[in-house]
C-alpha cells in the first residue's frame, strides 16, 4: 500500500486534488464596500494558486448584504456579484488550481442572536444560503463550503450557549442543527450528488457553556448523513464574552506560544466517527509538522491561512524541499488586525518589505549585514534573488518601503538607498561587482531574446546553473530599456556597464543587432543547437493618440525619443516649447530630458487627476522642481500644423479616466477646451509589444490580447519556448521583470532535466545582531539635485555617506524575527 503524504493526490466526490494542502479561508479585506471582487482580491488568490496549493477555499463570502461582519467582505448576495467572482475563478483556473467558495451569514455582524429572529427570518436565512450556492455553482467554483463555525450565524445556532430557542430551530442538539440540515438538504438537491460540498465546523468552542466534542460528533455524523463530502474541522467561537476573554478565538487562530498543530486532535477525533475526508487547521506552517499529520493519518488534509500570507510560495518550497527559502509565519495575527492602514487588504506584517519586493529579496538580512559593514555579503544576499542590485539601487520604485513597519513610529526606511550604498561600496573596494557561485557547465545551450531586465535575469540564473546562454539583442547596445529608456541622470551609463560586466564574466554571450523575426526565427535557433528559448522582447512600441494632426513633423514618440537620445543622436530643443502627453514615468523622463536639452518651456498634459497619475509621486515632484509644468485632467483633441509642422495642440477637459467598473474609458467635457502653442509634441501614453518576433515562425507563439500568453513560470504553447517580462505582463517595473526572468529560468531548468532550483541555498540565518531601537529616528535624507538648477544629464540623486547609511540601517526593526512592542 502506497504511503500517503502531503503531496499525495486525493479525491473528494468528483473533485480531484493534486495534494493535501488547502488554502484556508481567511478574511482579505479586499472587496469593495458592496462586496464586489477587486483586482486586489484576484491578486491575493492568484499569488497563492501559483504556489501549487491543492485547493483554494476563499474567505467567507456573505449570502446576505445585511447580515454580514464589518469590513470589506466579499458577497454573493446578489446576481450582480457573479461577474466579478467569475473573473476570480477564471484567474485561479488559469494557474491550474482548483477553487471553492465558502458561503456564510452573520447575524452577529448586525448585533443579533438566534433568539432575536422570527421563524420567517430563519427560513429567509435558508433561502439566502441556497441562492448563494446557486450563484456559486453558476460562477464555476469547484466546490462550496458551508461556514458553520466561529462567530457566524450557523455557529450561533448550533451552540448550546448562544441558541436559547425552544421552537424547531432550538432545543437539543438535533433541534439546534435543524437549520443547518435544511440548508444542506436544499443545496444538495440544487447542485446534485456529484458536486463537492464541504463544511467548516468548530469542534470545540473553548468557552464556558459552549459545545464540546460530545455535541460535535453528533453534528458531524448528521452532516455526513445528509450529503457533506468533506469536514473542515476548526475551533473557537466568540472572542469578546464569557470565560477567559480572547481564549476561544485564540484557539481558532493559535499564536506562537502554542505547539505546532494544537487543534489536530480535534480533527483526529472527528475522523474516527465519520467516513468522509477531514481537514485540520491551526498553526501548521512548520512543514515537518504538516507532513506528520498526513503521514500518521490524523487528518486527510491540512489547511493553511497565515503561513500562506507570510509566504505565498510555501507549497512550492515545501514540495521542492527548500525549507531554507520559507518565510516562517510568526503567528502574530497582525496580518488581520494590525495593518498600517485598516482599509488595506491583508498582508504579512512580519515580512512586509520582503513580500512587497517582486524579486523576493531578503531585505532585513542585507540591511543587517550592511549595518555590520559586511558589504560584499550584503550584496550577495541581494544578488541571490535579483541580479541587478546596482540598477535597482538607483531606479527601483521600492515598493518595499511603502509597507515598512517604521511608518507606525516615524517614516519608512530608505531601503533602496541602503542597497545603492552597498553596491557602490563593493565597487569602490573591488573595482568590480562579485560573481555568484557557478555550477559546472552542463553542455546545454539556451537562447535568450532581449537583453532587458527579464532577459538578463533569465540569463543570469541559467548561466549560474551551468547552461551556456547567448542573449540576442535587436538594438546595437545591450540592456534593453535600461540602456535606451532610462535617462542617464537616473542611471549613469558607466555604472550600468559595471553591472553588465558581471554577466560577461560569468560567460553569458551577447549578440547585438539581431532581431527575432527579421534576422532569425525560433526554428533557426533550435537548428543552431539551442534547446530552449526565452523571449523577453519588452514593450518597445509606442501607442498613438489617434487625433487629427498626429502625423505632423515635430510630433514624436516618447519611447523613440528616449531611444535616440540614449543612443547618442544629437537632439536640441533650444528655445523651443515642448508639450509632453502622458502621466506615467516615461512621460516624466521625457519631460525632464527635454528640459536638459535646453527647451524654453516644457508642459506635461495628462488625462488623470494629480492623485491618479501613474507616475511615481517623487518623480512628479522632482519634475516640478526642475521646471516642468504639470497640467492634469486634459485629453488631447487636435494638433494644429503650419507647413506640415506642429504648431499647437488643443485639449478637452477630462472628467473621469475610468468608468464605474474600473475600466479605462475616459469621459470628457467637449465644451471645456484649452489650446497651447508647441514646437514639439512628444507622445508618451503607453508602450506596446512589437510583434515582429513572431512573423517568421511556422508555429506561432500564442498571444493573449496584445501580449504573449505565458504561465507564471514562463511556459508558452511551444514546449521549448518560454517568455516573461513586459511582453507578457505589459509595461511594468524593472524589479518585477527580473522576477519574471528568474521564474522562467527555473522552468527552463526543469524542462531541460534539472531540479528547477536556481536560487542558492541561504547562508545567513534570520537573527538579531544588535538590539532593536524603537525610539523615533528621522529617515536619513539623500541629496537630490532636482531643485538646484542642474540642466545636464549628470546623476540627479546622490547616495549616502557611510555614516548616514549606518544610521539608516539602525532604524530597521527586524520585524522578520520578532514582534516589536511599538507594533
CSV table of C-alpha atoms in Angstrom, one decimal, residues 273-600:
chain,number,residue,atom,x,y,z
A,273,UNK,CA,-16.6,9.0,13.8
A,274,UNK,CA,-17.2,9.7,10.1
A,275,UNK,CA,-16.0,8.2,6.8
A,276,UNK,CA,-15.5,11.3,4.7
A,277,UNK,CA,-12.2,13.2,4.4
A,278,UNK,CA,-11.3,15.5,7.3
A,279,UNK,CA,-9.3,18.7,7.2
A,280,UNK,CA,-7.4,20.1,10.1
A,281,UNK,CA,-6.3,23.7,10.6
A,282,UNK,CA,-4.4,25.9,13.0
A,283,UNK,CA,-0.6,26.6,13.3
A,284,UNK,CA,0.6,24.1,10.7
A,285,UNK,CA,3.1,26.2,8.9
A,286,UNK,CA,6.0,24.0,10.0
A,287,UNK,CA,6.3,21.6,7.1
A,288,UNK,CA,7.6,18.8,9.2
A,289,UNK,CA,4.5,19.1,11.5
A,290,UNK,CA,2.2,19.3,8.5
A,291,UNK,CA,3.7,16.3,6.8
A,292,UNK,CA,3.5,14.2,10.0
A,293,UNK,CA,-0.2,14.9,10.4
A,294,UNK,CA,-0.9,13.4,7.0
A,295,UNK,CA,1.6,10.5,7.2
A,296,UNK,CA,0.3,9.5,10.6
A,297,UNK,CA,-3.3,9.5,9.4
A,298,UNK,CA,-4.5,12.1,11.9
A,299,UNK,CA,-6.3,14.0,9.2
A,300,UNK,CA,-6.7,13.7,5.4
A,301,UNK,CA,-5.7,17.3,4.6
A,302,UNK,CA,-4.1,20.3,6.2
A,303,UNK,CA,-5.4,23.9,5.8
A,304,UNK,CA,-3.1,26.9,6.0
A,305,UNK,CA,-4.1,30.5,6.3
A,306,UNK,CA,-1.5,32.7,7.9
A,307,UNK,CA,1.6,30.7,6.7
A,308,UNK,CA,0.4,31.5,3.1
A,309,UNK,CA,0.1,35.2,4.0
A,310,UNK,CA,3.7,35.1,5.3
A,311,UNK,CA,4.9,33.2,2.2
A,312,UNK,CA,2.6,32.8,-0.7
A,313,UNK,CA,5.0,30.2,-2.2
A,314,UNK,CA,5.0,28.0,0.8
A,315,UNK,CA,3.7,24.9,-1.0
A,316,UNK,CA,6.2,25.1,-3.9
A,317,UNK,CA,9.1,25.5,-1.4
A,318,UNK,CA,8.0,22.5,0.7
A,319,UNK,CA,7.5,20.3,-2.3
A,320,UNK,CA,11.0,21.2,-3.5
A,321,UNK,CA,12.5,20.7,0.0
A,322,UNK,CA,13.7,24.3,0.0
A,323,UNK,CA,12.9,24.9,3.7
A,324,UNK,CA,15.7,27.5,3.8
A,325,UNK,CA,13.6,29.7,1.5
A,326,UNK,CA,10.4,29.6,3.6
A,327,UNK,CA,9.5,32.8,5.3
A,328,UNK,CA,8.3,31.4,8.6
A,329,UNK,CA,5.0,32.6,9.9
A,330,UNK,CA,5.4,34.1,13.5
A,331,UNK,CA,1.6,33.6,14.2
A,332,UNK,CA,1.3,37.2,15.4
A,333,UNK,CA,-2.1,37.6,13.5
A,334,UNK,CA,-1.1,41.2,12.8
A,335,UNK,CA,-2.0,40.5,9.1
A,336,UNK,CA,-5.6,40.5,10.3
A,337,UNK,CA,-5.7,43.1,13.0
A,338,UNK,CA,-2.7,45.5,12.9
A,339,UNK,CA,-2.0,46.6,9.3
A,340,UNK,CA,-0.7,50.2,8.8
A,341,UNK,CA,-3.9,51.0,7.1
A,342,UNK,CA,-7.0,49.2,8.3
A,343,UNK,CA,-8.5,49.6,4.9
A,344,UNK,CA,-5.6,47.9,3.1
A,345,UNK,CA,-6.1,44.3,2.0
A,346,UNK,CA,-4.4,41.6,4.0
A,347,UNK,CA,-0.6,41.2,4.0
A,348,UNK,CA,2.0,39.9,6.4
A,349,UNK,CA,3.3,42.4,8.9
A,350,UNK,CA,6.5,40.5,9.7
A,351,UNK,CA,7.9,40.3,6.2
A,352,UNK,CA,6.3,43.4,4.8
A,353,UNK,CA,9.4,44.6,2.9
A,354,UNK,CA,10.4,41.2,1.5
A,355,UNK,CA,6.9,40.3,0.5
A,356,UNK,CA,6.4,43.7,-1.2
A,357,UNK,CA,9.6,43.2,-3.2
A,358,UNK,CA,8.7,41.5,-6.5
A,359,UNK,CA,12.1,39.9,-6.6
A,360,UNK,CA,11.7,38.5,-3.0
A,361,UNK,CA,15.0,39.9,-1.8
A,362,UNK,CA,15.7,39.3,1.9
A,363,UNK,CA,15.7,42.9,2.8
A,364,UNK,CA,16.1,42.6,6.6
A,365,UNK,CA,19.1,40.3,6.1
A,366,UNK,CA,21.1,42.5,3.8
A,367,UNK,CA,20.3,45.6,5.9
A,368,UNK,CA,21.6,43.8,8.9
A,369,UNK,CA,24.8,42.8,7.1
A,370,UNK,CA,25.2,46.4,5.9
A,371,UNK,CA,24.9,47.6,9.5
A,372,UNK,CA,27.9,45.5,10.3
A,373,UNK,CA,29.8,46.9,7.2
A,374,UNK,CA,29.8,43.4,5.6
A,375,UNK,CA,29.0,45.0,2.2
A,376,UNK,CA,30.1,42.1,0.0
A,377,UNK,CA,27.9,39.7,1.8
A,378,UNK,CA,25.0,42.1,1.8
A,379,UNK,CA,25.5,42.5,-2.0
A,380,UNK,CA,25.5,38.7,-2.4
A,381,UNK,CA,22.2,38.4,-0.5
A,382,UNK,CA,20.6,40.9,-2.9
A,383,UNK,CA,22.2,39.2,-5.9
A,384,UNK,CA,21.0,35.8,-5.0
A,385,UNK,CA,17.4,36.8,-5.8
A,386,UNK,CA,18.0,39.9,-8.0
A,387,UNK,CA,20.9,40.0,-10.5
A,388,UNK,CA,20.6,43.8,-10.9
A,389,UNK,CA,21.4,45.3,-7.5
A,390,UNK,CA,23.2,48.3,-9.0
A,391,UNK,CA,20.3,49.2,-11.3
A,392,UNK,CA,17.7,48.6,-8.6
A,393,UNK,CA,19.6,50.6,-6.1
A,394,UNK,CA,19.1,53.6,-8.4
A,395,UNK,CA,15.8,53.2,-10.3
A,396,UNK,CA,13.7,50.7,-8.4
A,397,UNK,CA,10.3,52.1,-7.4
A,398,UNK,CA,10.9,50.5,-4.0
A,399,UNK,CA,7.5,49.0,-3.1
A,400,UNK,CA,9.3,47.5,-0.1
A,401,UNK,CA,9.4,51.0,1.5
A,402,UNK,CA,5.7,51.5,1.1
A,403,UNK,CA,5.0,48.7,3.6
A,404,UNK,CA,7.8,49.3,6.0
A,405,UNK,CA,6.6,49.0,9.6
A,406,UNK,CA,8.6,52.1,10.7
A,407,UNK,CA,5.7,54.1,9.4
A,408,UNK,CA,3.9,53.2,12.7
A,409,UNK,CA,6.7,55.1,14.5
A,410,UNK,CA,8.0,57.7,12.2
A,411,UNK,CA,9.0,57.2,8.5
A,412,UNK,CA,9.7,54.2,6.3
A,413,UNK,CA,13.3,53.1,5.9
A,414,UNK,CA,15.3,54.1,2.9
A,415,UNK,CA,15.8,50.6,1.7
A,416,UNK,CA,16.7,51.5,-1.8
A,417,UNK,CA,19.3,54.0,-0.5
A,418,UNK,CA,20.9,51.3,1.6
A,419,UNK,CA,21.0,48.9,-1.4
A,420,UNK,CA,22.7,51.6,-3.5
A,421,UNK,CA,25.3,52.3,-0.9
A,422,UNK,CA,26.1,48.5,-0.6
A,423,UNK,CA,26.7,48.3,-4.3
A,424,UNK,CA,28.7,51.4,-4.5
A,425,UNK,CA,30.8,50.3,-1.5
A,426,UNK,CA,31.6,47.0,-3.2
A,427,UNK,CA,32.6,48.8,-6.4
A,428,UNK,CA,34.8,51.2,-4.5
A,429,UNK,CA,36.6,48.3,-2.7
A,430,UNK,CA,36.9,45.8,-5.6
A,431,UNK,CA,36.5,48.0,-8.7
A,432,UNK,CA,34.0,45.4,-9.9
A,433,UNK,CA,31.0,43.6,-8.7
A,434,UNK,CA,31.4,40.0,-7.5
A,435,UNK,CA,30.2,37.0,-9.4
A,436,UNK,CA,27.8,34.4,-8.0
A,437,UNK,CA,28.8,30.9,-7.2
A,438,UNK,CA,28.7,29.0,-10.5
A,439,UNK,CA,27.9,25.3,-11.2
A,440,UNK,CA,29.9,23.3,-13.7
A,441,UNK,CA,28.9,23.6,-17.3
A,442,UNK,CA,26.3,21.1,-18.3
A,443,UNK,CA,26.8,21.4,-22.1
A,444,UNK,CA,23.3,22.6,-22.8
A,445,UNK,CA,22.6,25.8,-24.7
A,446,UNK,CA,19.8,28.3,-24.1
A,447,UNK,CA,18.9,31.4,-26.3
A,448,UNK,CA,17.5,34.5,-24.6
A,449,UNK,CA,15.8,37.0,-26.8
A,450,UNK,CA,16.1,40.5,-25.4
A,451,UNK,CA,18.7,41.9,-23.0
A,452,UNK,CA,16.3,43.9,-20.9
A,453,UNK,CA,15.9,43.2,-17.2
A,454,UNK,CA,13.9,40.0,-17.7
A,455,UNK,CA,16.2,38.6,-20.3
A,456,UNK,CA,19.3,39.4,-18.2
A,457,UNK,CA,17.7,37.8,-15.2
A,458,UNK,CA,16.9,34.6,-17.0
A,459,UNK,CA,20.4,34.5,-18.5
A,460,UNK,CA,22.0,35.1,-15.1
A,461,UNK,CA,20.2,32.3,-13.3
A,462,UNK,CA,20.7,29.8,-16.1
A,463,UNK,CA,24.4,30.6,-16.7
A,464,UNK,CA,24.9,30.3,-12.9
A,465,UNK,CA,23.2,26.8,-13.1
A,466,UNK,CA,25.7,25.6,-15.7
A,467,UNK,CA,24.0,26.4,-19.0
A,468,UNK,CA,25.6,28.1,-22.0
A,469,UNK,CA,23.5,31.2,-22.6
A,470,UNK,CA,23.5,33.5,-25.6
A,471,UNK,CA,21.5,36.7,-25.4
A,472,UNK,CA,20.3,38.2,-28.7
A,473,UNK,CA,19.5,41.9,-28.8
A,474,UNK,CA,17.8,43.8,-31.6
A,475,UNK,CA,19.5,47.1,-30.7
A,476,UNK,CA,23.2,48.0,-31.1
A,477,UNK,CA,23.6,48.1,-27.3
A,478,UNK,CA,22.7,45.6,-24.6
A,479,UNK,CA,20.3,46.4,-21.7
A,480,UNK,CA,17.0,47.0,-23.5
A,481,UNK,CA,15.0,49.8,-21.8
A,482,UNK,CA,17.7,50.0,-19.1
A,483,UNK,CA,20.1,51.4,-21.8
A,484,UNK,CA,17.7,53.2,-24.2
A,485,UNK,CA,14.7,54.0,-22.0
A,486,UNK,CA,16.2,55.4,-18.8
A,487,UNK,CA,17.9,58.8,-19.0
A,488,UNK,CA,21.5,59.0,-17.8
A,489,UNK,CA,20.6,61.4,-14.9
A,490,UNK,CA,18.8,58.4,-13.4
A,491,UNK,CA,21.2,55.6,-14.4
A,492,UNK,CA,24.7,56.6,-15.5
A,493,UNK,CA,25.9,54.5,-18.4
A,494,UNK,CA,29.4,53.9,-17.0
A,495,UNK,CA,27.8,52.3,-13.9
A,496,UNK,CA,25.3,50.3,-15.9
A,497,UNK,CA,28.2,48.8,-17.8
A,498,UNK,CA,29.7,47.6,-14.5
A,499,UNK,CA,26.5,45.6,-13.9
A,500,UNK,CA,26.7,44.1,-17.4
A,501,UNK,CA,30.4,43.1,-16.7
A,502,UNK,CA,29.1,40.6,-14.2
A,503,UNK,CA,27.2,38.8,-17.0
A,504,UNK,CA,30.1,38.9,-19.3
A,505,UNK,CA,32.5,37.5,-16.7
A,506,UNK,CA,30.0,34.7,-15.9
A,507,UNK,CA,30.3,33.7,-19.6
A,508,UNK,CA,27.0,35.0,-20.9
A,509,UNK,CA,27.4,35.8,-24.7
A,510,UNK,CA,25.8,38.8,-26.2
A,511,UNK,CA,24.9,39.3,-29.8
A,512,UNK,CA,23.6,42.7,-30.8
A,513,UNK,CA,21.8,43.9,-33.9
A,514,UNK,CA,19.9,40.6,-34.2
A,515,UNK,CA,16.2,40.8,-34.2
A,516,UNK,CA,14.0,37.7,-33.8
A,517,UNK,CA,11.5,37.5,-36.7
A,518,UNK,CA,13.8,39.5,-39.0
A,519,UNK,CA,17.3,38.1,-38.8
A,520,UNK,CA,16.4,34.7,-37.4
A,521,UNK,CA,13.5,32.6,-36.3
A,522,UNK,CA,12.9,30.4,-33.3
A,523,UNK,CA,13.2,27.4,-35.6
A,524,UNK,CA,16.6,28.7,-36.7
A,525,UNK,CA,17.7,28.9,-33.1
A,526,UNK,CA,16.6,25.3,-32.5
A,527,UNK,CA,18.6,24.3,-35.5
A,528,UNK,CA,21.7,26.1,-34.0
A,529,UNK,CA,21.6,23.8,-31.0
A,530,UNK,CA,19.6,25.9,-28.5
A,531,UNK,CA,17.5,23.5,-26.5
A,532,UNK,CA,15.2,26.2,-25.1
A,533,UNK,CA,14.4,29.8,-26.0
A,534,UNK,CA,13.4,32.6,-23.6
A,535,UNK,CA,11.5,35.6,-25.2
A,536,UNK,CA,11.9,38.8,-23.2
A,537,UNK,CA,11.4,41.4,-26.0
A,538,UNK,CA,9.8,44.0,-23.8
A,539,UNK,CA,7.5,46.7,-25.0
A,540,UNK,CA,9.4,49.0,-27.3
A,541,UNK,CA,6.5,50.0,-29.4
A,542,UNK,CA,4.5,53.2,-28.8
A,543,UNK,CA,0.8,53.9,-28.7
A,544,UNK,CA,-0.8,56.5,-30.9
A,545,UNK,CA,-3.2,59.4,-29.9
A,546,UNK,CA,-5.4,58.8,-33.0
A,547,UNK,CA,-6.3,62.5,-33.3
A,548,UNK,CA,-6.1,64.9,-36.3
A,549,UNK,CA,-2.6,66.3,-37.0
A,550,UNK,CA,-0.7,63.5,-35.3
A,551,UNK,CA,1.5,62.8,-38.4
A,552,UNK,CA,2.8,66.4,-38.5
A,553,UNK,CA,6.5,67.0,-38.3
A,554,UNK,CA,7.6,67.6,-34.7
A,555,UNK,CA,5.2,65.0,-33.2
A,556,UNK,CA,7.4,62.4,-31.6
A,557,UNK,CA,7.1,59.1,-29.8
A,558,UNK,CA,8.3,59.2,-26.2
A,559,UNK,CA,9.9,55.8,-26.4
A,560,UNK,CA,11.6,56.6,-29.7
A,561,UNK,CA,12.8,60.0,-28.4
A,562,UNK,CA,14.5,58.4,-25.4
A,563,UNK,CA,16.0,55.7,-27.5
A,564,UNK,CA,17.6,58.2,-29.9
A,565,UNK,CA,18.8,60.3,-27.0
A,566,UNK,CA,20.4,57.3,-25.3
A,567,UNK,CA,22.0,56.0,-28.5
A,568,UNK,CA,23.8,59.3,-28.9
A,569,UNK,CA,21.8,61.1,-31.5
A,570,UNK,CA,22.1,64.9,-31.3
A,571,UNK,CA,18.8,66.4,-30.2
A,572,UNK,CA,18.3,70.0,-29.3
A,573,UNK,CA,15.1,71.8,-28.1
A,574,UNK,CA,16.9,75.1,-27.5
A,575,UNK,CA,14.4,77.9,-27.1
A,576,UNK,CA,11.5,75.6,-28.1
A,577,UNK,CA,8.2,74.9,-26.4
A,578,UNK,CA,7.7,71.2,-25.8
A,579,UNK,CA,4.4,69.6,-24.9
A,580,UNK,CA,4.5,66.1,-23.4
A,581,UNK,CA,1.4,63.9,-23.5
A,582,UNK,CA,1.1,61.3,-20.8
A,583,UNK,CA,1.1,60.9,-17.0
A,584,UNK,CA,3.4,57.9,-16.5
A,585,UNK,CA,7.0,57.6,-15.6
A,586,UNK,CA,8.1,57.6,-19.2
A,587,UNK,CA,6.3,60.9,-19.8
A,588,UNK,CA,8.1,62.3,-16.7
A,589,UNK,CA,11.5,61.1,-18.0
A,590,UNK,CA,10.7,62.6,-21.4
A,591,UNK,CA,9.8,66.0,-19.9
A,592,UNK,CA,12.8,66.2,-17.7
A,593,UNK,CA,15.1,65.2,-20.6
A,594,UNK,CA,13.5,67.9,-22.8
A,595,UNK,CA,14.5,70.5,-20.1
A,596,UNK,CA,18.1,69.2,-20.2
A,597,UNK,CA,18.0,69.7,-24.0
A,598,UNK,CA,17.5,73.4,-23.4
A,599,UNK,CA,13.8,73.7,-24.1
A,600,UNK,CA,12.4,77.1,-23.3
